[in-house]
Short mmCIF file of C-alpha atoms in Angstrom, two decimals:
data_model
loop_
_atom_site.label_atom_id
_atom_site.label_comp_id
_atom_site.label_asym_id
_atom_site.label_seq_id
_atom_site.Cartn_x
_atom_site.Cartn_y
_atom_site.Cartn_z
CA MET A 1 85.70 120.36 120.30
CA ALA A 2 87.45 120.21 123.74
CA LYS A 3 90.68 118.35 123.94
CA PRO A 4 90.73 115.15 126.05
CA PRO A 5 92.23 115.44 129.51
CA PHE A 6 95.37 113.42 128.46
CA ASP A 7 98.24 113.92 126.08
CA ASN A 8 100.01 111.42 124.03
CA ASP A 9 103.48 110.79 122.72
CA ILE A 10 102.71 108.77 119.69
CA ARG A 11 104.38 111.11 117.28
CA THR A 12 107.66 110.84 119.15
CA LEU A 13 107.39 107.15 119.62
CA ARG A 14 106.73 106.66 116.03
CA PHE A 15 109.75 108.76 115.21
CA LEU A 16 111.86 106.69 117.55
CA ALA A 17 110.55 103.50 116.14
CA GLY A 18 112.37 104.18 112.89
CA GLU A 19 110.02 106.97 111.63
CA MET A 20 107.12 104.53 111.54
CA THR A 21 104.32 106.00 109.43
CA GLN A 22 100.88 106.61 110.68
CA ALA A 23 99.55 104.16 108.08
CA GLU A 24 101.88 101.45 109.44
CA LEU A 25 100.90 101.97 112.99
CA GLY A 26 97.25 102.01 112.00
CA GLU A 27 97.65 98.72 110.17
CA ARG A 28 99.29 97.15 113.21
CA VAL A 29 96.72 98.43 115.58
CA GLY A 30 93.71 97.79 113.26
CA VAL A 31 92.51 101.40 112.63
CA THR A 32 92.92 103.73 109.62
CA ARG A 33 95.66 106.16 109.08
CA GLN A 34 93.26 109.06 109.65
CA THR A 35 92.36 107.66 113.06
CA ILE A 36 95.97 107.50 114.15
CA ALA A 37 96.29 111.14 112.94
CA ALA A 38 93.15 112.13 115.01
CA ILE A 39 94.50 110.41 118.15
CA GLU A 40 97.86 112.22 117.86
CA GLN A 41 96.08 115.54 117.56
CA GLY A 42 93.70 114.96 120.37
CA LYS A 43 90.78 114.90 118.20
CA TYR A 44 89.75 111.40 119.03
CA SER A 45 89.99 109.39 122.33
CA PRO A 46 90.76 105.70 121.37
CA SER A 47 89.12 102.81 123.17
CA LEU A 48 91.05 101.10 125.87
CA GLU A 49 91.68 98.24 123.53
CA VAL A 50 93.20 100.47 120.75
CA ALA A 51 95.15 102.36 123.42
CA PHE A 52 96.74 99.22 124.69
CA ARG A 53 97.43 97.93 121.12
CA ILE A 54 99.31 101.13 120.34
CA ALA A 55 101.44 100.72 123.50
CA ARG A 56 102.11 97.22 122.57
CA VAL A 57 103.32 98.13 119.13
CA PHE A 58 105.86 100.37 120.79
CA GLY A 59 106.67 97.92 123.53
CA LYS A 60 105.78 100.42 126.20
CA PRO A 61 103.47 100.59 129.15
CA LEU A 62 100.22 102.67 128.45
CA GLU A 63 101.47 105.54 130.67
CA ALA A 64 104.49 105.95 128.45
CA VAL A 65 102.10 106.62 125.54
CA PHE A 66 99.27 108.43 127.18
CA GLN A 67 99.68 110.89 130.02
CA TRP A 68 96.78 112.23 132.13
CA ASN A 69 96.96 115.97 132.01
CA ASP A 70 96.00 117.68 135.26
CA GLY A 71 95.20 121.00 133.89
CA PRO A 72 92.93 123.60 135.38
CA GLY A 73 89.39 122.14 136.21
CA MET B 1 117.11 107.44 126.70
CA SER B 2 118.56 111.02 127.23
CA PRO B 3 116.08 113.83 127.49
CA ALA B 4 117.95 115.78 124.85
CA ILE B 5 117.39 113.01 122.20
CA LEU B 6 113.67 112.68 123.45
CA GLU B 7 113.11 116.39 123.04
CA SER B 8 114.92 116.41 119.65
CA ALA B 9 112.56 113.66 118.54
CA ARG B 10 109.60 115.31 119.74
CA GLN B 11 110.48 118.51 118.00
CA LEU B 12 110.95 116.57 114.63
CA ALA B 13 107.78 114.65 115.16
CA ASP B 14 105.81 117.97 115.80
CA ALA B 15 107.09 119.34 112.56
CA GLU B 16 104.71 116.97 110.64
CA PRO B 17 101.65 118.51 108.96
CA GLY B 18 98.88 119.03 111.42
CA ASP B 19 95.74 118.73 109.37
CA LEU B 20 93.75 115.50 109.45
CA PRO B 21 93.77 113.87 106.03
CA MET B 22 90.26 113.16 104.59
CA ASN B 23 89.53 109.50 104.55
CA PHE B 24 87.28 107.53 102.24
CA ARG B 25 84.22 107.65 104.54
CA GLU B 26 84.43 111.49 104.93
CA LYS B 27 84.70 111.84 101.10
CA THR B 28 81.51 109.70 100.76
CA ALA B 29 79.74 111.83 103.44
CA TRP B 30 80.59 114.94 101.33
CA LEU B 31 79.29 113.26 98.19
CA ASN B 32 76.04 112.40 100.02
CA VAL B 33 75.45 115.80 101.33
CA ILE B 34 76.13 117.46 98.04
CA ALA B 35 74.12 115.07 96.05
CA MET B 36 71.17 115.19 98.38
CA ALA B 37 71.25 119.07 98.78
CA ALA B 38 71.35 119.51 95.06
CA ALA B 39 68.63 116.99 94.18
CA TYR B 40 66.16 118.01 96.76
CA SER B 41 66.83 121.67 96.46
CA LEU B 42 65.65 121.27 92.91
CA TYR B 43 62.71 119.10 94.05
CA PHE B 44 61.38 121.41 96.56
CA GLY B 45 62.32 124.61 94.52
CA LEU B 46 60.16 123.27 91.78
CA LEU B 47 57.22 122.66 94.24
CA LEU B 48 57.60 126.18 95.72
CA ALA B 49 57.56 127.57 92.16
CA GLY B 50 54.11 126.05 91.61
CA HIS B 51 54.87 122.66 89.92
CA PRO B 52 51.88 120.36 89.86
CA ALA B 53 53.90 117.76 91.96
CA GLY B 54 52.86 119.80 94.94
CA ARG B 55 49.17 119.04 94.31
CA GLU B 56 48.67 115.98 92.17
CA VAL B 57 49.75 112.40 92.78
CA LEU B 58 51.07 111.41 89.25
CA PRO B 59 53.28 114.46 88.62
CA MET B 60 54.68 114.14 92.20
CA LEU B 61 55.54 110.45 91.45
CA TRP B 62 57.31 111.46 88.24
CA LEU B 63 59.23 114.25 89.68
CA PHE B 64 60.14 112.44 92.86
CA GLY B 65 61.05 109.28 90.83
CA SER B 66 63.29 111.35 88.44
CA VAL B 67 65.02 113.28 91.21
CA ALA B 68 65.46 110.04 93.40
CA VAL B 69 66.94 108.06 90.48
CA ALA B 70 69.23 110.93 89.56
CA HIS B 71 70.35 111.23 93.27
CA ALA B 72 70.90 107.54 93.42
CA VAL B 73 72.86 107.34 90.27
CA THR B 74 75.05 110.35 91.26
CA VAL B 75 75.82 108.74 94.67
CA ILE B 76 76.50 105.45 93.16
CA VAL B 77 78.81 106.58 90.48
CA GLY B 78 80.51 109.01 92.85
CA THR B 79 81.12 106.14 95.44
CA ILE B 80 82.52 103.88 92.78
CA ILE B 81 85.03 106.63 91.67
CA LEU B 82 85.92 107.47 95.27
CA SER B 83 86.18 103.77 96.06
CA ALA B 84 88.63 103.27 93.08
CA GLN B 85 90.84 106.10 94.22
CA ALA B 86 90.93 105.10 97.96
CA PRO B 87 93.68 102.95 99.39
CA LYS B 88 92.51 99.44 99.99
CA SER B 89 93.03 99.50 103.75
CA GLU B 90 90.47 102.54 103.94
CA ARG B 91 87.80 100.65 101.97
CA ALA B 92 88.21 97.42 103.79
CA ARG B 93 86.28 98.34 106.93
CA ALA B 94 85.13 101.09 109.24
CA ASP B 95 87.10 101.49 112.33
CA GLU B 96 85.97 102.38 115.86
CA ARG B 97 86.24 106.08 115.10
CA ASP B 98 84.24 105.87 111.88
CA ARG B 99 81.65 103.75 113.80
CA ALA B 100 81.40 106.32 116.62
CA ILE B 101 80.94 109.15 114.26
CA ARG B 102 78.27 107.28 112.36
CA ARG B 103 76.38 106.61 115.59
CA ARG B 104 76.59 110.31 116.46
CA GLY B 105 75.26 111.35 113.01
CA ALA B 106 72.43 108.74 113.31
CA ALA B 107 71.47 109.93 116.71
CA ALA B 108 71.26 113.55 115.60
CA ALA B 109 69.26 112.52 112.53
CA TYR B 110 66.81 110.54 114.75
CA TYR B 111 65.59 113.67 116.53
CA VAL B 112 65.17 115.63 113.36
CA LEU B 113 63.11 112.86 111.91
CA LEU B 114 61.08 112.43 115.09
CA VAL B 115 60.13 116.14 115.09
CA GLY B 116 59.44 115.98 111.28
CA MET B 117 57.01 113.03 111.79
CA MET B 118 55.22 114.84 114.63
CA VAL B 119 54.73 117.75 112.40
CA VAL B 120 53.35 115.42 109.73
CA GLY B 121 50.99 113.88 112.34
CA VAL B 122 49.80 117.37 113.41
CA TYR B 123 49.33 118.47 109.82
CA LEU B 124 47.48 115.30 108.85
CA PRO B 125 43.88 116.23 109.95
CA PHE B 126 44.08 119.61 108.00
CA VAL B 127 44.91 118.35 104.47
CA GLU B 128 42.67 116.65 101.98
CA SER B 129 45.32 115.37 99.67
CA GLY B 130 47.99 112.79 100.48
CA VAL B 131 50.44 114.61 98.30
CA ALA B 132 51.08 117.46 100.57
CA LEU B 133 51.60 115.09 103.37
CA ALA B 134 53.97 112.96 101.45
CA ASN B 135 56.04 115.92 100.51
CA CYS B 136 56.05 117.00 104.29
CA GLY B 137 57.33 113.56 105.22
CA LEU B 138 59.87 113.60 102.38
CA LEU B 139 61.19 116.97 103.61
CA ALA B 140 61.58 115.46 107.11
CA ILE B 141 63.47 112.61 105.66
CA VAL B 142 65.75 114.95 103.57
CA LEU B 143 66.43 117.22 106.56
CA ALA B 144 67.32 114.27 108.82
CA GLU B 145 69.69 112.84 106.19
CA LEU B 146 71.34 116.23 105.74
CA VAL B 147 71.71 116.67 109.44
CA ASN B 148 73.16 113.10 109.70
CA SER B 149 75.77 113.91 106.87
CA VAL B 150 76.58 117.43 108.40
CA VAL B 151 77.25 115.93 111.89
CA VAL B 152 79.36 113.22 110.36
CA LEU B 153 81.42 115.78 108.50
CA MET B 154 81.80 118.13 111.41
CA SER B 155 82.82 115.22 113.66
CA TYR B 156 85.59 114.17 111.20
CA ARG B 157 86.84 117.69 110.92
CA ARG B 158 86.60 118.99 114.41
CA GLY B 159 87.01 115.73 116.26
CA TRP B 160 84.70 113.54 118.20
CA HIS B 161 85.64 111.50 121.24
CA GLY B 162 83.03 108.80 120.86
#
């Protein structure tokens, strides 16, 4: 499975938010812990709504959480 | 925030285990695929070995009925056990990733079922007994369901972007 053309800093932001767990973030966003883990690892691209919800939990703009990756191709 | 703190946080965060934990729905997909493969390997194995269920209606109904009931009981009991072990948050609802993966599995299974039913339709004029036809249709349903479960399991493990 190809990785999506964007990276994310969710792990870092969770750490900086008092070591917030994946389960806690998932609960606040409305998805399961496994979905947060999949997003962090680039194995699932969240919907725009979930992406915004994650950014809102950390009080950051979307671009601070997800960054478009201008790789080859 | 200084770049050094950010880098240190990133390194610590990256130190977490990388594998995706298996959720309740992935476990039930494993249960479905194992129970179905076991039940219908037995059923079609017996048919290939010359069991009368391959030719006569009543033995077929008995064998199919027994296998289907055993399969259903296994899945129900297994689901109850898995459900009791799963955290409440996982049992409550399927999230958008679960739904995307379920759609992918169903779409793949649809094509298998479609081809299977076309084969049954082509086979129809050449058989005298409905038993062979019923078994052919049953095989198509079983294969479609197995494809569904395997695609779901692969999507959970390898990732699926919806």
